[in-house]
PDB file of C-alpha atoms in Angstrom:
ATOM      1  CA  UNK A1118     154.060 -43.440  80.772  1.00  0.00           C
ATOM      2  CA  UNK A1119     155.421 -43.756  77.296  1.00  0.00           C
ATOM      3  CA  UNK A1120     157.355 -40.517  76.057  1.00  0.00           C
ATOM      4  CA  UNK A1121     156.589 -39.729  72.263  1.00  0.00           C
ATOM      5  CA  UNK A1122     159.538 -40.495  69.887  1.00  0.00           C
ATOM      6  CA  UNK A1123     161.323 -37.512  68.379  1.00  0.00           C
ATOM      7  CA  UNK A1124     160.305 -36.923  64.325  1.00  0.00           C
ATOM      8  CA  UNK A1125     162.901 -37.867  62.378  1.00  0.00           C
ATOM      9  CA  UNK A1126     164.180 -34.484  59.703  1.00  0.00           C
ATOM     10  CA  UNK A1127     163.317 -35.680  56.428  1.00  0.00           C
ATOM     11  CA  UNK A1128     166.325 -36.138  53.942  1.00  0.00           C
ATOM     12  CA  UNK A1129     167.648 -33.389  52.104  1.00  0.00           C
ATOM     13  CA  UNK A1130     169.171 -34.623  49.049  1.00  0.00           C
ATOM     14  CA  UNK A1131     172.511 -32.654  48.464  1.00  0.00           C
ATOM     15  CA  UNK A1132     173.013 -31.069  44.903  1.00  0.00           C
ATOM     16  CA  UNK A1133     175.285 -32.764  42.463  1.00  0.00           C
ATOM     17  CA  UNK A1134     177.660 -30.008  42.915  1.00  0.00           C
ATOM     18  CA  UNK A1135     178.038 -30.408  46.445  1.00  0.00           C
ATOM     19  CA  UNK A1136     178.294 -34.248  46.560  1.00  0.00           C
ATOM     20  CA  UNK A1137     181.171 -35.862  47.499  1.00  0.00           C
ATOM     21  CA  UNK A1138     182.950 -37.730  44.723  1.00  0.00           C
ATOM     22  CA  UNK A1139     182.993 -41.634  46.140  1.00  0.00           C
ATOM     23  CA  UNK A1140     185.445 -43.967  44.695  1.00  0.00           C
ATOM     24  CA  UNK A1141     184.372 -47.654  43.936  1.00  0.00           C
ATOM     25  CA  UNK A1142     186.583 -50.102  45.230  1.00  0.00           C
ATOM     26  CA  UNK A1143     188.610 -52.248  42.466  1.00  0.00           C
ATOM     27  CA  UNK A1144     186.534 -55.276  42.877  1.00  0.00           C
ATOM     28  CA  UNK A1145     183.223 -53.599  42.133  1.00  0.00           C
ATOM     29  CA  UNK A1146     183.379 -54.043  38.697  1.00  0.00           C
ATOM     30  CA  UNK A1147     184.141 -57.901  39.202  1.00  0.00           C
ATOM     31  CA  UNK A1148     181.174 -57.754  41.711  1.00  0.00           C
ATOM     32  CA  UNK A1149     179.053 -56.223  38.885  1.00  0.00           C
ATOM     33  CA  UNK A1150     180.137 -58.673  36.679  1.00  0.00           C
ATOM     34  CA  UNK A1151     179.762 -61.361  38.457  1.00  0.00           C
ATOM     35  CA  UNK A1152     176.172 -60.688  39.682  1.00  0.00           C
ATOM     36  CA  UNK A1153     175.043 -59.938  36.138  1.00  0.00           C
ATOM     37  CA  UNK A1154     176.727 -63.379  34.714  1.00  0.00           C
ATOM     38  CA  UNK A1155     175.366 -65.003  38.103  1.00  0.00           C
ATOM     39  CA  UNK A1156     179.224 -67.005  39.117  1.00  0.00           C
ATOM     40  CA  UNK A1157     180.242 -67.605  42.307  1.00  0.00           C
ATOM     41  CA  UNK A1158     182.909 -65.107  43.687  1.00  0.00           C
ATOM     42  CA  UNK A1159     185.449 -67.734  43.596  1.00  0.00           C
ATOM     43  CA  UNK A1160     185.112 -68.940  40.127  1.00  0.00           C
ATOM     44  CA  UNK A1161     185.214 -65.492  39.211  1.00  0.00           C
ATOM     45  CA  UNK A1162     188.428 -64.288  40.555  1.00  0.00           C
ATOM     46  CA  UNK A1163     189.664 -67.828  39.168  1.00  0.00           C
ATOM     47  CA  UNK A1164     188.549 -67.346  36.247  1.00  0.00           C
ATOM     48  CA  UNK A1165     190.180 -63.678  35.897  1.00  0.00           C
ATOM     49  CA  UNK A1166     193.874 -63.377  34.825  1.00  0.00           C
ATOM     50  CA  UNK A1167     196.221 -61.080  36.019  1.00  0.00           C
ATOM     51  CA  UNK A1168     196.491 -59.225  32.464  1.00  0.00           C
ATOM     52  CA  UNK A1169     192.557 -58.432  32.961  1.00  0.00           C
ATOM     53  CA  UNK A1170     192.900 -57.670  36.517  1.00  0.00           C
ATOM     54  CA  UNK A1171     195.941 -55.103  35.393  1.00  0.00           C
ATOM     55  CA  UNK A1172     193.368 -53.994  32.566  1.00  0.00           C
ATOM     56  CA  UNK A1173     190.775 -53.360  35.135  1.00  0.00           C
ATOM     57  CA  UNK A1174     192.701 -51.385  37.790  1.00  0.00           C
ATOM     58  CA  UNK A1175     194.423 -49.277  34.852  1.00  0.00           C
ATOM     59  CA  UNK A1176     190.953 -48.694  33.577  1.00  0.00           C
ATOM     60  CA  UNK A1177     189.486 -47.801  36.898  1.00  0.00           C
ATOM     61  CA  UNK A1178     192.838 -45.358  37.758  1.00  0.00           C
ATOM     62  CA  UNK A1179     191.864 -43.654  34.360  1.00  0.00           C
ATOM     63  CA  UNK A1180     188.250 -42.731  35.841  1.00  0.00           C
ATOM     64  CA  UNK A1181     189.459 -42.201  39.053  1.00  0.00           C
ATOM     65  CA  UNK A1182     192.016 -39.001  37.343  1.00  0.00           C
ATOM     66  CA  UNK A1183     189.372 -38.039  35.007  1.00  0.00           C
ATOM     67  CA  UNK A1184     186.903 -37.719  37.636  1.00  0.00           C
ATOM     68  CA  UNK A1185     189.954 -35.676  39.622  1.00  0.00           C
ATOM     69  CA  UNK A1186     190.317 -33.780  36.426  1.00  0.00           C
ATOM     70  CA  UNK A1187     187.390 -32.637  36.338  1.00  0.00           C
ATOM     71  CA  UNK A1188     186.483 -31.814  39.796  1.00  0.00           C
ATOM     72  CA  UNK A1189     190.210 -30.116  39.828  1.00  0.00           C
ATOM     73  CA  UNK A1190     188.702 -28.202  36.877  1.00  0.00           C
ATOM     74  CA  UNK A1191     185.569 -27.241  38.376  1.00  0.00           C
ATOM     75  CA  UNK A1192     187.268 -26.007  41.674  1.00  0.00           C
ATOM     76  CA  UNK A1193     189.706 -24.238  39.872  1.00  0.00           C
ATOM     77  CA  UNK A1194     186.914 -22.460  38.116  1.00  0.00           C
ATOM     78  CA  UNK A1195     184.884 -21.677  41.520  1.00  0.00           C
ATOM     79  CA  UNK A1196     188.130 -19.881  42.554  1.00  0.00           C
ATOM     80  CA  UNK A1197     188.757 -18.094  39.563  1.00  0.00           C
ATOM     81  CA  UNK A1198     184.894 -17.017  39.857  1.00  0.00           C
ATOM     82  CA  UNK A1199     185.614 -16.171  43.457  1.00  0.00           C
ATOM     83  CA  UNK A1200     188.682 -14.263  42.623  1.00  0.00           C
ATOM     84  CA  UNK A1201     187.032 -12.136  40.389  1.00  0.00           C
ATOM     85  CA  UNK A1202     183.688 -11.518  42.476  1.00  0.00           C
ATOM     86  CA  UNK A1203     186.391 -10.720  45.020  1.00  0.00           C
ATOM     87  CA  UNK A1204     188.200  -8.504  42.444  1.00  0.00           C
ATOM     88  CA  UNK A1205     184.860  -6.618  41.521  1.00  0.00           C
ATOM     89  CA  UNK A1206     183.748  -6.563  45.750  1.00  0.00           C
ATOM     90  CA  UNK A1207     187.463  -4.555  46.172  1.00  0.00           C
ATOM     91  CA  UNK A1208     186.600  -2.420  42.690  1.00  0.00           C
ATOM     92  CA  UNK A1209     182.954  -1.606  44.245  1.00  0.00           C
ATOM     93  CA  UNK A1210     184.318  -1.120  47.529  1.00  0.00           C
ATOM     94  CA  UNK A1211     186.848   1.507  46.250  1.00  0.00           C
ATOM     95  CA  UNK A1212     184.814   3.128  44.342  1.00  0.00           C
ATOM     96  CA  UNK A1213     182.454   3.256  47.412  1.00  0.00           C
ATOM     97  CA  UNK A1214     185.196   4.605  49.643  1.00  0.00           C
ATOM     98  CA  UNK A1215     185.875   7.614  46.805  1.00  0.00           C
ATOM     99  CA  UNK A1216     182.453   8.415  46.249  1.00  0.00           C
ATOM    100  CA  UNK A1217     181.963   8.526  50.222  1.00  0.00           C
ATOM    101  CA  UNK A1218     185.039  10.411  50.441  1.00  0.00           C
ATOM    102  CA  UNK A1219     183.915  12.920  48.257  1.00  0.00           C
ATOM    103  CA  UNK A1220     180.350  13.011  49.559  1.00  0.00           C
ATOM    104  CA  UNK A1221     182.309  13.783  53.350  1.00  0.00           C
ATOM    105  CA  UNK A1222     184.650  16.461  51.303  1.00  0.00           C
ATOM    106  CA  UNK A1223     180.958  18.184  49.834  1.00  0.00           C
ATOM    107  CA  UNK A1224     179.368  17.768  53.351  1.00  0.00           C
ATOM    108  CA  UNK A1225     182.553  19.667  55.141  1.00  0.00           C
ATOM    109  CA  UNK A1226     182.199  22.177  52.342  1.00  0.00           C
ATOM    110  CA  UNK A1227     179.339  22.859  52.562  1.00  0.00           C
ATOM    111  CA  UNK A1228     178.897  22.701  56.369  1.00  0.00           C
ATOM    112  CA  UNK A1229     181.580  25.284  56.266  1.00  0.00           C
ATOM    113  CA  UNK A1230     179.484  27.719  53.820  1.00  0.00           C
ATOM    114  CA  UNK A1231     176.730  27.122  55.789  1.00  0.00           C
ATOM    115  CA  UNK A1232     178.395  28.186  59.076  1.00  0.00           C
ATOM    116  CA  UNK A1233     179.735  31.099  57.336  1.00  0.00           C
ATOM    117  CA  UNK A1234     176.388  32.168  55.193  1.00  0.00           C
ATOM    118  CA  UNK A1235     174.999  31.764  59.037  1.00  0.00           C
ATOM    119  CA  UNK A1236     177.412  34.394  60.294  1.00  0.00           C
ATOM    120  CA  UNK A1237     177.182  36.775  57.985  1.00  0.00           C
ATOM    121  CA  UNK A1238     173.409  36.362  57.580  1.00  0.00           C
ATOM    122  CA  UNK A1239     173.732  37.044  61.687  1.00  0.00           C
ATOM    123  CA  UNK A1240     176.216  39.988  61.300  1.00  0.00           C
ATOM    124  CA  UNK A1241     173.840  41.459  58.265  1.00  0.00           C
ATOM    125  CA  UNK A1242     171.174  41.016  60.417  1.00  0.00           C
ATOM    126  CA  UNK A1243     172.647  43.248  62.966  1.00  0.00           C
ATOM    127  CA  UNK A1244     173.410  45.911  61.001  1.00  0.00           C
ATOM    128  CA  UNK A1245     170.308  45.672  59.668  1.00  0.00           C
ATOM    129  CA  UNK A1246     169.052  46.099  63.334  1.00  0.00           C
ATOM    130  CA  UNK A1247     170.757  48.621  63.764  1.00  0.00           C
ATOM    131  CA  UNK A1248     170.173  50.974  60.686  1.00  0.00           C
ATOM    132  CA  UNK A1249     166.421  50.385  61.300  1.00  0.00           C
ATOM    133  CA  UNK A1250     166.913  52.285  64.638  1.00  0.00           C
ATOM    134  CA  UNK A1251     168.589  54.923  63.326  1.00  0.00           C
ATOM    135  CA  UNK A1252     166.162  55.203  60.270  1.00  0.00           C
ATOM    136  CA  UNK A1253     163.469  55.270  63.565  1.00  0.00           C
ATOM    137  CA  UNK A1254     165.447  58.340  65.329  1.00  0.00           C
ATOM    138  CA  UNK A1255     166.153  60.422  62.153  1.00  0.00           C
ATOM    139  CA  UNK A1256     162.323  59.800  61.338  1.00  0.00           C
ATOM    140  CA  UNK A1257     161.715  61.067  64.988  1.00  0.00           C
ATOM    141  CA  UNK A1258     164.056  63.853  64.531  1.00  0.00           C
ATOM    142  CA  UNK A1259     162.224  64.946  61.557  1.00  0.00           C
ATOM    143  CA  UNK A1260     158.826  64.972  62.339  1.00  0.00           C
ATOM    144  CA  UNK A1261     159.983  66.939  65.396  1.00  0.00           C
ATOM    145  CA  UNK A1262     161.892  69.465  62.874  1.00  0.00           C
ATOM    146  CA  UNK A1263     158.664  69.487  60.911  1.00  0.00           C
ATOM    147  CA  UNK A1264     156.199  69.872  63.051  1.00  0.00           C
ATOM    148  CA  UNK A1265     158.876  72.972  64.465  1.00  0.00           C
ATOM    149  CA  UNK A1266     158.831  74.229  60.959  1.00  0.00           C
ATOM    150  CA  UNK A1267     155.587  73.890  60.634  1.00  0.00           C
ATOM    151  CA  UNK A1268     155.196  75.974  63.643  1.00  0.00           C
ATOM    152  CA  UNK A1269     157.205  78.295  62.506  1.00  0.00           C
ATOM    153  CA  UNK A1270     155.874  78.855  59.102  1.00  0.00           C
ATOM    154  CA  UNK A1271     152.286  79.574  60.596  1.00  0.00           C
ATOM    155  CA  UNK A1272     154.266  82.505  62.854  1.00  0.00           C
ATOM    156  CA  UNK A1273     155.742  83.565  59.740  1.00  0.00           C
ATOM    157  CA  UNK A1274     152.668  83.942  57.966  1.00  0.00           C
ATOM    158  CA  UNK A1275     150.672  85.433  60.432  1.00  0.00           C
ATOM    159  CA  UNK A1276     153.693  87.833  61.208  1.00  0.00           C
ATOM    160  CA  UNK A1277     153.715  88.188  56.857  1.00  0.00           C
ATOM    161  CA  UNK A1278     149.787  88.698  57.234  1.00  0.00           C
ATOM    162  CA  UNK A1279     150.222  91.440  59.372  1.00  0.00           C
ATOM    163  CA  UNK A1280     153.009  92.896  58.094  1.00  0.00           C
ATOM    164  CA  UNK A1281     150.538  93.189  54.733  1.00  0.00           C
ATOM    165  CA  UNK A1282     148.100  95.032  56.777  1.00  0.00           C
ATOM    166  CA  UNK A1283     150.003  97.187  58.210  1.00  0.00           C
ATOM    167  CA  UNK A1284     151.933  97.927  54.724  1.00  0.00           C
ATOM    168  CA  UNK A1285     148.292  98.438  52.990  1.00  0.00           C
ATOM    169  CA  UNK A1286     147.424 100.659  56.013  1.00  0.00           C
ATOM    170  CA  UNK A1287     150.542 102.663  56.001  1.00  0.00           C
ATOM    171  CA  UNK A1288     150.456 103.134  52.209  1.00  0.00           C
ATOM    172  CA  UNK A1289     146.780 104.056  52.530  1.00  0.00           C
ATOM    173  CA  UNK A1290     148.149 106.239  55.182  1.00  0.00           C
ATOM    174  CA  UNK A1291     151.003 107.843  52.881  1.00  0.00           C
ATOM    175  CA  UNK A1292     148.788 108.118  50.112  1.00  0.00           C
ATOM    176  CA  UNK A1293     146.717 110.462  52.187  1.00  0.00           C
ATOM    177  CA  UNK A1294     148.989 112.392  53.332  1.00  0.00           C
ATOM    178  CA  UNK A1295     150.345 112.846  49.896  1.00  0.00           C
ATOM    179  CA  UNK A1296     146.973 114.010  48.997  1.00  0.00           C
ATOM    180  CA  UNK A1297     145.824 116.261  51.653  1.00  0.00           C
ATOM    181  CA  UNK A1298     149.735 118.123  51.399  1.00  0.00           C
ATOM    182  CA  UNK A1299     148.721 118.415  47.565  1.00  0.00           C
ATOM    183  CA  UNK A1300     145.228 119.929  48.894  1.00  0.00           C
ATOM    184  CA  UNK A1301     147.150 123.548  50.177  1.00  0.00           C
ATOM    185  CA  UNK A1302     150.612 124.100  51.106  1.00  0.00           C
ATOM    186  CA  UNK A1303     149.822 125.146  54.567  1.00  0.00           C
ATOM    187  CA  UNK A1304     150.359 122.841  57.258  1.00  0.00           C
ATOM    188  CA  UNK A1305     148.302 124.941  59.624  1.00  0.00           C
ATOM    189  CA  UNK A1306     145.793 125.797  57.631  1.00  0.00           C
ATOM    190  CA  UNK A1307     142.329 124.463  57.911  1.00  0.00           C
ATOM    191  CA  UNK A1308     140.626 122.499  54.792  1.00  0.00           C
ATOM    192  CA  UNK A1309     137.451 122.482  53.209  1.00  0.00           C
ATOM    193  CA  UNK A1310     135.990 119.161  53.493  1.00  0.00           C
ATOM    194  CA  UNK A1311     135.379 118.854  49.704  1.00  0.00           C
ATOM    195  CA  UNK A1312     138.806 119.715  48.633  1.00  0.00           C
ATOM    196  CA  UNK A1313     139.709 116.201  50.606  1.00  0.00           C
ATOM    197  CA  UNK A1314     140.192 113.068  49.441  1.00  0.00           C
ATOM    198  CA  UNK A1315     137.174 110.248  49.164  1.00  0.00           C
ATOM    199  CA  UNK A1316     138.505 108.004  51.543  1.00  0.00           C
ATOM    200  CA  UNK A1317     139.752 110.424  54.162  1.00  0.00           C
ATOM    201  CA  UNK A1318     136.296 112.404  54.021  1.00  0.00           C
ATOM    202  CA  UNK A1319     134.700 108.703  54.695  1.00  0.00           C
ATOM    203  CA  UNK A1320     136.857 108.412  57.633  1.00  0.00           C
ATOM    204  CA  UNK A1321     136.315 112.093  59.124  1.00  0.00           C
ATOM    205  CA  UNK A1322     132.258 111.683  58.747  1.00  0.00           C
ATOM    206  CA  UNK A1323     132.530 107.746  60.430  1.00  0.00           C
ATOM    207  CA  UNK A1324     134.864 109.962  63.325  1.00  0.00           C
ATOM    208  CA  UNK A1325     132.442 112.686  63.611  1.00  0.00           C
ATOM    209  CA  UNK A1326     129.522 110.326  63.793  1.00  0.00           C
ATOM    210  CA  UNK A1327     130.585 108.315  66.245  1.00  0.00           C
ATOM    211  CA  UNK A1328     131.500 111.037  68.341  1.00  0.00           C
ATOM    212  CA  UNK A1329     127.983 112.420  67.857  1.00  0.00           C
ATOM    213  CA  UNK A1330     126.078 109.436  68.551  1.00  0.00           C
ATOM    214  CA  UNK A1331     128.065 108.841  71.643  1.00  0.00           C
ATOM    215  CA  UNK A1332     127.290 112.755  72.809  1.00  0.00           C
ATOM    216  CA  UNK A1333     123.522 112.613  71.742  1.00  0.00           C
ATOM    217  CA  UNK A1334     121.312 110.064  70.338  1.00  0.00           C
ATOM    218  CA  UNK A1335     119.503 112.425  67.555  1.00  0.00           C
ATOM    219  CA  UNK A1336     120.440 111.749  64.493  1.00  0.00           C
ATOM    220  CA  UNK A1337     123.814 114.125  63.190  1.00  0.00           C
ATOM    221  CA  UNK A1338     123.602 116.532  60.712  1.00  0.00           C
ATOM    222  CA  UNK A1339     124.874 115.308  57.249  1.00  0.00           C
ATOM    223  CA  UNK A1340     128.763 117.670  56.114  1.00  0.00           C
ATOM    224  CA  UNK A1341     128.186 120.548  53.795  1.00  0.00           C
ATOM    225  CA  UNK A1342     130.612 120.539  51.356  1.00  0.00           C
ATOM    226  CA  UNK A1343     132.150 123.900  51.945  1.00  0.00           C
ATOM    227  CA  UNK A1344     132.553 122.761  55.927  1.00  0.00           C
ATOM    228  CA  UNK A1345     135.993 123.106  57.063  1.00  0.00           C
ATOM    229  CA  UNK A1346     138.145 120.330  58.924  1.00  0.00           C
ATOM    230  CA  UNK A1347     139.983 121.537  61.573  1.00  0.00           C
ATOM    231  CA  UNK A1348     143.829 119.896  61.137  1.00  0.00           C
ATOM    232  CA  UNK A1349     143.516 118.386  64.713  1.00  0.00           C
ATOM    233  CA  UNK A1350     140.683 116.395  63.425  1.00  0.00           C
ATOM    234  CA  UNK A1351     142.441 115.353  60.258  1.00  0.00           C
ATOM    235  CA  UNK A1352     145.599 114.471  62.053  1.00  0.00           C
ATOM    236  CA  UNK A1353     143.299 112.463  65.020  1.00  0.00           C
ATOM    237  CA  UNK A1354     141.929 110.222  62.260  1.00  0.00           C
ATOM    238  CA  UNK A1355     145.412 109.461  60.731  1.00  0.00           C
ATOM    239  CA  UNK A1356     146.597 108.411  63.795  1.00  0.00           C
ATOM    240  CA  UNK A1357     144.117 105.468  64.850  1.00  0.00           C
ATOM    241  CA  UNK A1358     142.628 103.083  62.592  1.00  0.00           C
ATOM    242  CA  UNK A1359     139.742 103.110  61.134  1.00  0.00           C
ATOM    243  CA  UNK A1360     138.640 100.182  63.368  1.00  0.00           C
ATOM    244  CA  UNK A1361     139.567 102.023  66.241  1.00  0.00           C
ATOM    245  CA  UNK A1362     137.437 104.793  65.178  1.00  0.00           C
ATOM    246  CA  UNK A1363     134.369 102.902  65.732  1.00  0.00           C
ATOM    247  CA  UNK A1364     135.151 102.384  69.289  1.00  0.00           C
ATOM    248  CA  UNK A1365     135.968 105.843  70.106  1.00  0.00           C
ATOM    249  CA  UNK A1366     132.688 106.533  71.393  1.00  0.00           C
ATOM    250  CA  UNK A1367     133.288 103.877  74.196  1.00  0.00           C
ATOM    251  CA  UNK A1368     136.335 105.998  75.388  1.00  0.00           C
ATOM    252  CA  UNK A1369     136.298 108.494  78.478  1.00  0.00           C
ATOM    253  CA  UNK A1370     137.699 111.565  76.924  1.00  0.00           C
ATOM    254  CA  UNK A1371     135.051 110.978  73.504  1.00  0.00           C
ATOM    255  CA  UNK A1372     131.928 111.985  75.972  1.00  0.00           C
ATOM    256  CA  UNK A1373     131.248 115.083  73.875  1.00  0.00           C
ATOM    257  CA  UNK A1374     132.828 116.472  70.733  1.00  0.00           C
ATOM    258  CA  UNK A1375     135.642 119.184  71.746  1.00  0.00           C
ATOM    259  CA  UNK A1376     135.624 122.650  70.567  1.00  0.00           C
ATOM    260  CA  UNK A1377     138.258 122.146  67.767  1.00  0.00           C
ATOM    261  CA  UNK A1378     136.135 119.218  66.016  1.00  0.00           C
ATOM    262  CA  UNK A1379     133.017 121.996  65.883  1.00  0.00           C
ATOM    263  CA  UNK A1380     132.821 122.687  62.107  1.00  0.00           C
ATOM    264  CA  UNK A1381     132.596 126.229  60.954  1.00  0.00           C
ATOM    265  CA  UNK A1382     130.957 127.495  57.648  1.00  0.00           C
ATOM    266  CA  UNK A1383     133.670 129.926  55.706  1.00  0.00           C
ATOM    267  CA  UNK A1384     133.077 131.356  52.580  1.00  0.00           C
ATOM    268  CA  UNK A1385     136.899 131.923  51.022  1.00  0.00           C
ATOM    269  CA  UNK A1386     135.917 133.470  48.007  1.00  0.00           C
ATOM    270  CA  UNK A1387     134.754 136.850  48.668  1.00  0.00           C
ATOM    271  CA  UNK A1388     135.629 137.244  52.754  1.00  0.00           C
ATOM    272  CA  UNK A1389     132.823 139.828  53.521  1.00  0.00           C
ATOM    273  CA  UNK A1390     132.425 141.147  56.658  1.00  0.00           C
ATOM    274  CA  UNK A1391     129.297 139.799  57.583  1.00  0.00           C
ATOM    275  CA  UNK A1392     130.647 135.985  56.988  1.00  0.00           C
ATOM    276  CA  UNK A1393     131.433 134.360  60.257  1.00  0.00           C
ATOM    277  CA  UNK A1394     134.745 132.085  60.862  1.00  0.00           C
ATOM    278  CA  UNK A1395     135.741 129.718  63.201  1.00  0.00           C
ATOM    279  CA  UNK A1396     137.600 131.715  65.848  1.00  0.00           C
ATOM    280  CA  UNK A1397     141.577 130.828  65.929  1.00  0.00           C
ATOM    281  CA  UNK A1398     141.988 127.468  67.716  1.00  0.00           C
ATOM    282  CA  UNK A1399     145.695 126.262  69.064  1.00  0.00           C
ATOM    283  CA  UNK A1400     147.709 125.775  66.339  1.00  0.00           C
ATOM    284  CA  UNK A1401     147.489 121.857  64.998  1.00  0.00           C
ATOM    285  CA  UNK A1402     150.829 120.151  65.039  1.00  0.00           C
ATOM    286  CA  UNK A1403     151.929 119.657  61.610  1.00  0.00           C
ATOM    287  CA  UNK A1404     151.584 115.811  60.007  1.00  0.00           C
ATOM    288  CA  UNK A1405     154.221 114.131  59.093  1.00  0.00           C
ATOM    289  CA  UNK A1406     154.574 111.736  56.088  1.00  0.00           C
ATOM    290  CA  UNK A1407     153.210 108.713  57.439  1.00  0.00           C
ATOM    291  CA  UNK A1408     149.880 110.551  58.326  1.00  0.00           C
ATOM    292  CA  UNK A1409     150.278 111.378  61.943  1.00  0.00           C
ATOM    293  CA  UNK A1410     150.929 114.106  63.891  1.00  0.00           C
ATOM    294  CA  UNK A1411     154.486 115.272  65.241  1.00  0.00           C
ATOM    295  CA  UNK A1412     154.227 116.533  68.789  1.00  0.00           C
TER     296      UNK A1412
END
């Protein structure tokens, strides 16, 4: 078995600035001459004298420091270019450093506001917290105050309400009074129903009715205008209200009219024997200003 040969690289050539600088050897040139005038190496050195041979080397040492000169030159130039890439590499570096410096000195800052924006936002946050539940228990507290206001209010104007009813009926009250004392200046006396008032004659006839209706279902008798009320009567209305009246009939002790509400005829003009008049009853209690009797 034959094993395959290894390829050979192919040849790089080097660039002139890398090569290496190879020195001819002092009998090159007499080589060169001597090929291109075609003498034998013998005759040649023969024929050369020491004066030319001198000539030669000194002209060959001349190349040889030019040559040094100039690759001296050229390598002091690569290390003045290195110098200053190195010089601009420590410049860039620095600056570098600084900037990152003051990037790090920014990034502490403002890793340091940030913590302390995060506490406070934290701590505002809190407070925040907790006015929201107090806003929540004073809004409790005062829907509970107003709905107990509100409460209260519709007490107060119911109690107001009836307060105004009872004021209208009391001054309705007081006004009648006021009138039937203006009718005579007897207490005891008994009135003639046309001498009183409108609205206390519409309250004796709505008493007297219902008492009627509730003794007998005929139809009453309609009140002559020279019929006299019996104070007991009068005073009886005054002291219930009118929408008490209506119910009287429904009462126990309303089953039949009593003997003072019985209405008697007198003529008080001329008193003639022949007239007749309501025998003497018990004497009414007298009314006091509010419209009801004293006992």
């Amino acid at each position: 078995m034959t094993s395959a040969a290894p390829a050979k690289k192919p040849y790089r050539k080097a660039p002139p600035e890398h090569r290496e600088l190879r020195l001819e050897a002092p009998g090159s040139q007499l080589e060169q001459q001597v090929s291109k005038t075609g003498t034998p190496h013998c005759l040649a050195e023969e024929s050369l004298t020491d004066a030319e041979r001198m000539k030669l080397l000194q002209q060959e040492n001349e190349e040889l420091r030019r040559r040094l000169a100039l690759a001296t030159r050229r390598t002091e130039d690569l290390e003045r270019e290195l110098e200053i890439g190195q010089d601009c590499l420590e410049l860039e570096l620095g600056q570098s450093r600084e900037e990152l410096d003051k990037f790090k000195d920014k990034f502490r800052r403002l890793q340091n506001s940030y913590t302390a924006s995060q506490r406070t936002n934290q701590e505002l946050e809190d407070k925040l917290h907790t006015l929201i539940k107090k806003a929540e228990m004073d809004r409790k507290t005062l829907d509970w105050e107003i709905v107990e206001l509100t409460n209260k209010l519709l007490e107060a104007k119911n109690t107001i309400n009836k307060l105004e009813e009872l004021n209208e009926r009391y001054r309705l009250d007081c006004n009648l009074a006021v009138q039937l004392l203006k009718c005579n200046k007897s207490h005891f006396r008994n009135h003639k129903f046309a001498d009183l008032p409108c609205e206390l004659q519409d309250m004796v006839r709505k008493h007297l009715h219902s008492g009627q209706e509730a003794a007998s279902p005929d139809p009453a008798p309609s009140l002559a205008p020279g019929a006299v009320v019996p104070t007991s009567v009068i005073a009886r209305v005054l002291e219930k209200p009118e929408s008490l009246l209506l119910n009287s009939a429904q009462s126990g002790s309303a089953g039949r009219p009593l003997a003072e509400d019985v209405f008697v005829h007198v003529d008080m003009s001329g008193g003639a024997p022949g007239d007749l008049a309501s025998p003497p009853g018990p004497a009414a209690p007298p009314l006091n200003p509010m419209g009801s009797a004293t006992l």
